[in-house]
GROMACS .gro file of C-alpha atoms in nm:
model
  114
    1UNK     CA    1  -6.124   2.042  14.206
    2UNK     CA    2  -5.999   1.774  13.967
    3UNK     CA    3  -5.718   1.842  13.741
    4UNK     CA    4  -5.674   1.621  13.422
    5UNK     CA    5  -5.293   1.652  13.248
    6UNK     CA    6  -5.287   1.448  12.931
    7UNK     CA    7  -4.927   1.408  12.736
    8UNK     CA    8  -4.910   1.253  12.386
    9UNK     CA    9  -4.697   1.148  12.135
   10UNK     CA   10  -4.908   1.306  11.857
   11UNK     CA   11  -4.998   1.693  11.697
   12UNK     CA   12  -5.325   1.830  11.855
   13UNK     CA   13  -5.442   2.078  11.655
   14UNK     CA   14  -5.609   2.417  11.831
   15UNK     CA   15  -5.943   2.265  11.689
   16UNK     CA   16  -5.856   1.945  11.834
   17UNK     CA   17  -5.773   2.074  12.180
   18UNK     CA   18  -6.101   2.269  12.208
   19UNK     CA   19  -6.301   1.982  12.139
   20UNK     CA   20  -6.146   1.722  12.399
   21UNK     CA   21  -6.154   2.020  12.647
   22UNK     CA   22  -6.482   2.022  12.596
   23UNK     CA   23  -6.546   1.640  12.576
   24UNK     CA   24  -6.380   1.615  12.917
   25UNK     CA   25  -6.554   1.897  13.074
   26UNK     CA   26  -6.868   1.691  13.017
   27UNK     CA   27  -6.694   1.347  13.110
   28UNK     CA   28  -6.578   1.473  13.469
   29UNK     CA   29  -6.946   1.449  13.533
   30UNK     CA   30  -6.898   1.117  13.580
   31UNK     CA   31  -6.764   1.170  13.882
   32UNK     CA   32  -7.021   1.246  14.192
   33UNK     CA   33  -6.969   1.633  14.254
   34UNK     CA   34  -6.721   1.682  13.992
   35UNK     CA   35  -6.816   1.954  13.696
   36UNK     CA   36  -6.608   2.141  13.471
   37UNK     CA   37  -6.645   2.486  13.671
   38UNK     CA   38  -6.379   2.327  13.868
   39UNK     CA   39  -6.198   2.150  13.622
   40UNK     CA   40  -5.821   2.211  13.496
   41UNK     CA   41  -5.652   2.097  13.187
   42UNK     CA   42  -5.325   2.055  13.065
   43UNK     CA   43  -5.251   1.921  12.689
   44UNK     CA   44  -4.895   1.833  12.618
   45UNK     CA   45  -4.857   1.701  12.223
   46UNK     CA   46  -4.567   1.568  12.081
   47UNK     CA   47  -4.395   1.427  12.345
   48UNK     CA   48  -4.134   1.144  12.306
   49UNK     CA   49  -4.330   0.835  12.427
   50UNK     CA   50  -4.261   0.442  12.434
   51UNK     CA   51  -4.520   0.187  12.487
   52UNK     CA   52  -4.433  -0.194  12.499
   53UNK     CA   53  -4.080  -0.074  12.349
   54UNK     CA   54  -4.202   0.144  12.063
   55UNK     CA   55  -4.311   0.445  12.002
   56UNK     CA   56  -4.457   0.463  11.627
   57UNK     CA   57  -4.819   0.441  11.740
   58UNK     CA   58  -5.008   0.721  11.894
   59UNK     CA   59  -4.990   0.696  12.302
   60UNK     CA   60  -5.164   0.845  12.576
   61UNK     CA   61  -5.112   0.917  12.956
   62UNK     CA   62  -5.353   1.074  13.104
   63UNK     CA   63  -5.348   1.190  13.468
   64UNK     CA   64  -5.665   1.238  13.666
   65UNK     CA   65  -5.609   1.430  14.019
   66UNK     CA   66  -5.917   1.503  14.235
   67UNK     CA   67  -5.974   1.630  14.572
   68UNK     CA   68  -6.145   1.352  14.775
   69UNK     CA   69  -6.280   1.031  14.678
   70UNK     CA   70  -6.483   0.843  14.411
   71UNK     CA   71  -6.553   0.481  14.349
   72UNK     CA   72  -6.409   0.216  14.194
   73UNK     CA   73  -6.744   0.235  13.872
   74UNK     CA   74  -6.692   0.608  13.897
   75UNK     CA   75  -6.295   0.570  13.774
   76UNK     CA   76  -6.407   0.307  13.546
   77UNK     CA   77  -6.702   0.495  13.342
   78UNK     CA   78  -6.425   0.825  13.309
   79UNK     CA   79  -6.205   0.592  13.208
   80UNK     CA   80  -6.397   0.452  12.941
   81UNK     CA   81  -6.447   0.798  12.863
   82UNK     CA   82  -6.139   0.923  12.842
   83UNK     CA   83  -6.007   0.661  12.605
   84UNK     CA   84  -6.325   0.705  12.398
   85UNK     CA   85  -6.253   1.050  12.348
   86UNK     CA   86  -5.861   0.991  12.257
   87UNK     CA   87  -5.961   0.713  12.007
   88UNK     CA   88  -6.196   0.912  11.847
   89UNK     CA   89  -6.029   1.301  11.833
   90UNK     CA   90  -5.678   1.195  11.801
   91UNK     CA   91  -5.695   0.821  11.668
   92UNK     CA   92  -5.510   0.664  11.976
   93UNK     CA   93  -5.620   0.299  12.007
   94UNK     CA   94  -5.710   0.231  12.323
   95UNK     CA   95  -5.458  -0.024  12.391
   96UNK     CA   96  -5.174   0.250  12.375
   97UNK     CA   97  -5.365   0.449  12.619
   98UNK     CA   98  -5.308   0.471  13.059
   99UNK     CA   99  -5.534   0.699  13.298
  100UNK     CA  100  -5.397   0.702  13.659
  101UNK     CA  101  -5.568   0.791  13.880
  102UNK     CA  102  -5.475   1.020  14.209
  103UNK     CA  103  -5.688   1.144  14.540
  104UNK     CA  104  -5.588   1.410  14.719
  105UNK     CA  105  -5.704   1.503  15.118
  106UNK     CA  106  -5.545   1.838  15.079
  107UNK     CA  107  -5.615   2.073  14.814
  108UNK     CA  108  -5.533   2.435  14.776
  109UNK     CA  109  -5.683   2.731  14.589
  110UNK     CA  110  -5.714   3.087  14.605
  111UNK     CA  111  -5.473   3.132  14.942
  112UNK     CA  112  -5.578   2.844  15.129
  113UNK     CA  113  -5.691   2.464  15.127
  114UNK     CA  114  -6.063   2.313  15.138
   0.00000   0.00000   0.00000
């Protein structure tokens, strides 16, 4: 059940979008009993961003929620990931890019929690 929400300060293009959906469906995998059958996305482009007081270079925050727990080399190989795909789909050095990380113990879906 994780859920990865990514805002931007750039254009992502349809094409663009499908791919790093698809990039991250394979890079949840990095995390022990996480797949994509499970995953949800959000994309939001264009948003008004500031990094280290400016905001004329492409930015990233990416949000990574997941039901339960994973370790410490688990974050750090999606992380690695993440910013890999962001550098290389939408050009956003990896210095202007944060992934935060969040566990949840309670979860719901479909009516009730797991």
């Amino acid at each position: 059940m994780p859920c990865i929400q990514t805002k931007v300060n750039v254009p992502i293009s349809k094409e663009k979008e499908e791919i790093i959906k698809s990039k991250f469906g394979k890079a949840i995998e990095l995390i022990p009993g996480k797949s994509e059958n499970w995953l949800m996305l959000s994309f939001e482009d264009n948003c008004s961003m500031y990094f280290k007081g400016a905001g004329t270079e492409g930015i990233a925050f990416v949000e990574v929620k997941l039901f339960g727990k994973a370790s410490g080399d688990a974050y750090n190989q999606l992380t690695a990931a993440i910013t890999e795909i962001l550098n290389r789909e939408l050009g956003i050095s990896s210095s202007q890019i944060y992934v935060k990380y969040e566990e949840a113990a309670h979860w719901g879906w479909n009516g009730s929690n797991f």
